[in-house]
Short mmCIF file of C-alpha atoms in Angstrom, two decimals:
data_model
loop_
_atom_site.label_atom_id
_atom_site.label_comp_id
_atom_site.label_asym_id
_atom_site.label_seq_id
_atom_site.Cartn_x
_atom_site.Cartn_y
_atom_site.Cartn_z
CA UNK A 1 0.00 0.00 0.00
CA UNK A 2 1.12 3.95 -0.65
CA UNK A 3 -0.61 6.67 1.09
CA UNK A 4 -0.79 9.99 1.25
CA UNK A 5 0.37 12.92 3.75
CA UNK A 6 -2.90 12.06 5.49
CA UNK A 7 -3.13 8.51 5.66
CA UNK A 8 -5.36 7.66 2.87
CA UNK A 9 -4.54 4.62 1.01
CA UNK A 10 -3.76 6.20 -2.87
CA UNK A 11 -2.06 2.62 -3.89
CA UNK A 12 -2.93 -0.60 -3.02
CA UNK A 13 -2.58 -4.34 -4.80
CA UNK A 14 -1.90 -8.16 -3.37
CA UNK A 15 0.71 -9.69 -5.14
CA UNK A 16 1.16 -13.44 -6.43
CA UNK A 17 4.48 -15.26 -4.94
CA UNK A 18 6.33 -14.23 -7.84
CA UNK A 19 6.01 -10.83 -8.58
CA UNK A 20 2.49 -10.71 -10.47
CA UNK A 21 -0.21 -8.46 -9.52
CA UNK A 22 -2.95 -11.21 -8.45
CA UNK A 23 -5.34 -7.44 -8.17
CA UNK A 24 -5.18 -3.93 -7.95
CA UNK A 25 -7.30 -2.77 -5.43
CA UNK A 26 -6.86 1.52 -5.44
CA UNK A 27 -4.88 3.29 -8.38
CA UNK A 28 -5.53 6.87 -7.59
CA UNK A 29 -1.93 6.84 -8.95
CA UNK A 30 0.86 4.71 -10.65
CA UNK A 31 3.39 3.11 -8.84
CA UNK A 32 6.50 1.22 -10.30
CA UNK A 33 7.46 -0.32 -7.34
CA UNK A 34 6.87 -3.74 -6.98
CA UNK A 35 6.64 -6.60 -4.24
CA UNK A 36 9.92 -7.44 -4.09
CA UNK A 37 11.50 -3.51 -4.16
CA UNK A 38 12.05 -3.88 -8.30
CA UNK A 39 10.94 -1.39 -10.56
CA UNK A 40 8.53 -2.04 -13.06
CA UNK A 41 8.58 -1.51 -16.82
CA UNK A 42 4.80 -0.90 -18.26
CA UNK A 43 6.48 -1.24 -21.94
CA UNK A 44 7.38 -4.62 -21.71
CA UNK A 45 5.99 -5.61 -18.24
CA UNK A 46 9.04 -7.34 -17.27
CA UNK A 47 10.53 -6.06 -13.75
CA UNK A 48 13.92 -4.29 -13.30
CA UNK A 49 16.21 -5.61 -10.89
CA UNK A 50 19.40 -2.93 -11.29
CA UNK A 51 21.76 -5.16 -12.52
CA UNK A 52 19.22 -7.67 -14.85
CA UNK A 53 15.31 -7.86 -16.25
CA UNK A 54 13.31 -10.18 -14.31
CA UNK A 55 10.24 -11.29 -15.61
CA UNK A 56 7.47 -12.70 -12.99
CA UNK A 57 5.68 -14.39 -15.40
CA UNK A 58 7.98 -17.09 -15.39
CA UNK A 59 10.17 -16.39 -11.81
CA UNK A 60 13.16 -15.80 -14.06
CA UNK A 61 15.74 -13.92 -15.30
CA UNK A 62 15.81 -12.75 -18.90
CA UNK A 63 19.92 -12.77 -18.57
CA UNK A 64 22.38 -14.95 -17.11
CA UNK A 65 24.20 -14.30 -13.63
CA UNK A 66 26.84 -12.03 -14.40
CA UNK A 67 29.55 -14.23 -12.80
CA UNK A 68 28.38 -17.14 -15.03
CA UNK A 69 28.56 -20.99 -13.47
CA UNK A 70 30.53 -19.17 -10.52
CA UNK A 71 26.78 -18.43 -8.99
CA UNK A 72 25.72 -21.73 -9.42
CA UNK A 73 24.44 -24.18 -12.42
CA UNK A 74 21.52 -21.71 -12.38
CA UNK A 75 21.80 -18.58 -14.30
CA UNK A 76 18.65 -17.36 -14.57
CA UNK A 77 16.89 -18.52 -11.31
CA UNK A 78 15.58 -15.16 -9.45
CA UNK A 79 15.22 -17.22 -5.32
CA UNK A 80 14.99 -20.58 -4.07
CA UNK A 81 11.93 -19.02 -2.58
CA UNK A 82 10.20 -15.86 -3.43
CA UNK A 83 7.87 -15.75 0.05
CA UNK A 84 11.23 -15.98 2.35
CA UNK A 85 14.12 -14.62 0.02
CA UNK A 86 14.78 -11.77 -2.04
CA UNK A 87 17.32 -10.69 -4.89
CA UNK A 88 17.22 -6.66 -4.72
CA UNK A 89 20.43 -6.30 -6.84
CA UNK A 90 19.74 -9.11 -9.52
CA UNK A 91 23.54 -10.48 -8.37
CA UNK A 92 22.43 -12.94 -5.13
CA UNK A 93 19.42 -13.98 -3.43
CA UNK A 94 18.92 -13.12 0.33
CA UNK A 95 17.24 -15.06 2.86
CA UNK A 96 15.02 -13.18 5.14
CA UNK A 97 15.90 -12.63 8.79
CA UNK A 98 13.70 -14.87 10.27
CA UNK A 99 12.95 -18.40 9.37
CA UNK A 100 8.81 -19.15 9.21
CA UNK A 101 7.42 -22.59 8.80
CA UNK A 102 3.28 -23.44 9.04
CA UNK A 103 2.31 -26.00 10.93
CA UNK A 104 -0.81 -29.23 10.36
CA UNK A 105 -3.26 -28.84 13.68
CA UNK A 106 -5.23 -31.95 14.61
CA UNK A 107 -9.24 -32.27 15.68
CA UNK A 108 -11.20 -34.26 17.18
CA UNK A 109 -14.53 -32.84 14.92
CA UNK A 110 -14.93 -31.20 12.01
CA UNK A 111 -16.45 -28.73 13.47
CA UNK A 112 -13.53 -27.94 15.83
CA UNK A 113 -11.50 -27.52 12.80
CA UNK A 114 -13.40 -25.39 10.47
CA UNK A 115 -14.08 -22.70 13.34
CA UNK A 116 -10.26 -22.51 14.12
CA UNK A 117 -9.75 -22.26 10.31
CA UNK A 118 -11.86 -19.90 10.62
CA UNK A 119 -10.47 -17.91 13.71
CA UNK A 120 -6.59 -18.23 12.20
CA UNK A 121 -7.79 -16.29 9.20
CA UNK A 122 -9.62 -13.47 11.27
CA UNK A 123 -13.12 -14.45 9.69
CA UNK A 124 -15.84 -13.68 12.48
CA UNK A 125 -17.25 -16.69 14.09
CA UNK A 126 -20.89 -15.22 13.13
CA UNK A 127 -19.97 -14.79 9.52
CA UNK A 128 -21.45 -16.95 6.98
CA UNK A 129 -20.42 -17.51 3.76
CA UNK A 130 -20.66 -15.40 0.21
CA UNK A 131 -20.68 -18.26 -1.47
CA UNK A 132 -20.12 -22.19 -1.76
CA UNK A 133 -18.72 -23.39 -4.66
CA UNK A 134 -18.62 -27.35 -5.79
CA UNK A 135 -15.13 -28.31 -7.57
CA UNK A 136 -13.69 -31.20 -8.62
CA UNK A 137 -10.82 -33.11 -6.42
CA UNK A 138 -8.34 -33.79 -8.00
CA UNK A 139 -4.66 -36.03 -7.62
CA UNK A 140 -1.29 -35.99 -8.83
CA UNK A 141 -1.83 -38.13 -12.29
CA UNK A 142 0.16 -41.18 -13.47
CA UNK A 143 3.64 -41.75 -12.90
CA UNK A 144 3.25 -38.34 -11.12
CA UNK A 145 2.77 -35.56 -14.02
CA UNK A 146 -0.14 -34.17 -14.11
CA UNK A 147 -3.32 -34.07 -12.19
CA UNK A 148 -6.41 -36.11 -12.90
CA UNK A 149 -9.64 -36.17 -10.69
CA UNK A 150 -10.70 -38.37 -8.29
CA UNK A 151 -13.35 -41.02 -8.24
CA UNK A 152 -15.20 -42.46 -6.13
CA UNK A 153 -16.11 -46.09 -6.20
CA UNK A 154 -18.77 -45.85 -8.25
CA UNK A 155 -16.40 -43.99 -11.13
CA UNK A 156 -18.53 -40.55 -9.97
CA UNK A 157 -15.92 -37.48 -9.62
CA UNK A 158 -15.57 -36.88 -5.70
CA UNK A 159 -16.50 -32.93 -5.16
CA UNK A 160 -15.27 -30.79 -2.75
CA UNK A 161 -16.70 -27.42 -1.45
CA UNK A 162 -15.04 -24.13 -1.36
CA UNK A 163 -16.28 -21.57 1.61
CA UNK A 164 -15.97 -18.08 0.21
CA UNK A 165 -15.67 -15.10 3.00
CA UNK A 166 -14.69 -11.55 4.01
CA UNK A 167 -12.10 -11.63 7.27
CA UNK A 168 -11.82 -8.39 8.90
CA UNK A 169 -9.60 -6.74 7.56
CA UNK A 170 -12.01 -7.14 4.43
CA UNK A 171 -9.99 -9.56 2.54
CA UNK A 172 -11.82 -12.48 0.71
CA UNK A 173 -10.56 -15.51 1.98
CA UNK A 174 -10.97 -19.18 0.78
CA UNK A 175 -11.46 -22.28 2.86
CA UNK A 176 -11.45 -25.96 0.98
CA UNK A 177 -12.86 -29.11 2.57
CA UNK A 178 -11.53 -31.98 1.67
CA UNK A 179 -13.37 -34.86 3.84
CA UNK A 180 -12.13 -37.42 1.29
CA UNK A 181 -8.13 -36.53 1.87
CA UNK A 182 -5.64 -37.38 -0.72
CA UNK A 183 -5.16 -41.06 -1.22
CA UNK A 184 -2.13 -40.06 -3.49
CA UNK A 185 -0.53 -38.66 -0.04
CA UNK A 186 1.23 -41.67 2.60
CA UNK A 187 -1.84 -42.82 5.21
CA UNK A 188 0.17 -40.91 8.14
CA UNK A 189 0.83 -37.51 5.79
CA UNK A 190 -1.79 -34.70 7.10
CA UNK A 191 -3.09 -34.51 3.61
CA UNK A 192 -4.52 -38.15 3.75
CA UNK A 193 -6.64 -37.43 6.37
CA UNK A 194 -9.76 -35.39 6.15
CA UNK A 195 -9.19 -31.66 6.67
CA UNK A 196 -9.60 -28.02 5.98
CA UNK A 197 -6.96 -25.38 4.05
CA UNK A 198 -6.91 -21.78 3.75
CA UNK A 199 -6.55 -20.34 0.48
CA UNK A 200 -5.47 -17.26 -1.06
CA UNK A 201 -8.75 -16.27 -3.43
CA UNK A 202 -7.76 -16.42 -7.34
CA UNK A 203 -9.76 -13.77 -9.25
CA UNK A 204 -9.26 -15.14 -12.54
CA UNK A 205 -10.94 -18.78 -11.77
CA UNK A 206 -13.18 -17.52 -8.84
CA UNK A 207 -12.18 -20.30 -6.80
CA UNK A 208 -9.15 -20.90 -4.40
CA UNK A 209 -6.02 -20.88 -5.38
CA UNK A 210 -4.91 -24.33 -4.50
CA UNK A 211 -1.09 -23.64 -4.48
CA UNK A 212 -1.35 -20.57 -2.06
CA UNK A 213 -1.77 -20.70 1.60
CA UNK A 214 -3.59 -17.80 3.06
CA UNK A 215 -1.18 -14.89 3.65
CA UNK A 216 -1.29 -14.77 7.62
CA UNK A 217 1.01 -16.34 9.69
CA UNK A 218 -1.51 -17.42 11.74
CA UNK A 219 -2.93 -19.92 9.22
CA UNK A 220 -1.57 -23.52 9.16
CA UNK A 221 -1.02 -25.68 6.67
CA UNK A 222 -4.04 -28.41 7.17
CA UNK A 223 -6.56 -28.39 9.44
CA UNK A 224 -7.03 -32.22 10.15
CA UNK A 225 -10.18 -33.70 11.68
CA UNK A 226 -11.50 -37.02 12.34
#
């Protein structure tokens, strides 16, 4: 966010893990900066780094590291990870100061779970949902590359349901139930087990975005019930 001499917000966007806008919320007026401090180009929408041209599309490098195989095998990879590290100069990536990891929380009810899943992502016990969508579960596919859906025993596509709300601090946040688990996960891996995740909304499916964890630290990884 940017704001003015008086507070009010004049910029404000949320950002995918790589660099994209995912939305731009106010634009009262442009800003070049981007997520991770580079500048951006609107002619070519590629990002400037100082030293190189990143492009977030992809999470690479248009050019190779200056010091060639000396930085690594990689010449063109931005971060190991772009939620914990950044690469200001274009030259090295830097870990952040502080090392975060999200944690699986077990229940003994379903209902247990979904209200802490709810309470970790600051969504008012009271609140109910905008919307409940129905989408297909899916698995990794064969010989693991891919995904295909999963069936039940009956050769019916299993459905799961998507809880749409508004936390407050007015961001829409995403909540997946998956009762069936993940048979493609080990039986003692959380994601085997019936449970709950917290997903970052994607505006250009209107559904969850299945590869993003919901931005507060607060949020764990599965919510597991019995």
């Amino acid at each position: 966010e940017l704001t003015d001499y008086s507070g009010e917000i004049m910029w404000s966007a949320k950002y995918r893990a790589y660099g994209n806008l995912a939305a731009l919320d106010v634009s009262e007026i442009d800003n070049p900066l981007r997520f991770q401090g580079q500048y951006f180009d609107a002619e070519t929408g590629l990002h400037y780094n100082r030293h190189r041209y990143y492009n977030p599309g992809t999470g690479r490098f248009l050019t190779p590291d200056p010091i060639k195989l000396a930085g690594g095998l990689n010449n063109y990879q931005y971060v190991p990870n772009p939620t914990g590290w950044v690469d200001p100069l274009g030259l090295s990536g830097c870990p952040g100061q502080t090392k975060f990891t999200r944690k699986d929380k077990f229940y003994g009810s379903r209902r247990a779970a979904f209200q802490d899943a709810k309470r970790d992502a600051r969504i008012p016990m009271s609140a109910e949902p905008m919307e409940v969508n129905h989408v297909a579960l899916t698995k990794i596919g064969e010989h693991g590359v891919g995904k295909q859906n999963v069936l039940d025993a009956d050769g019916n596509i299993v459905y799961t349901r998507e809880y749409h709300y508004k936390n407050i601090d007015n961001e829409r946040v995403v909540i997946q139930e998956h009762s069936y688990g993940h048979e493609d996960f080990p039986s003692d891996h959380a994601s085997h087990k019936p449970h709950f995740n917290v997903r970052e909304y994607d505006p250009e499916t209107g559904n969850a975005d299945r590869n993003r964890t919901f931005h507060l630290k607060s949020v764990s990884i599965h919510y597991v019930f019995e």
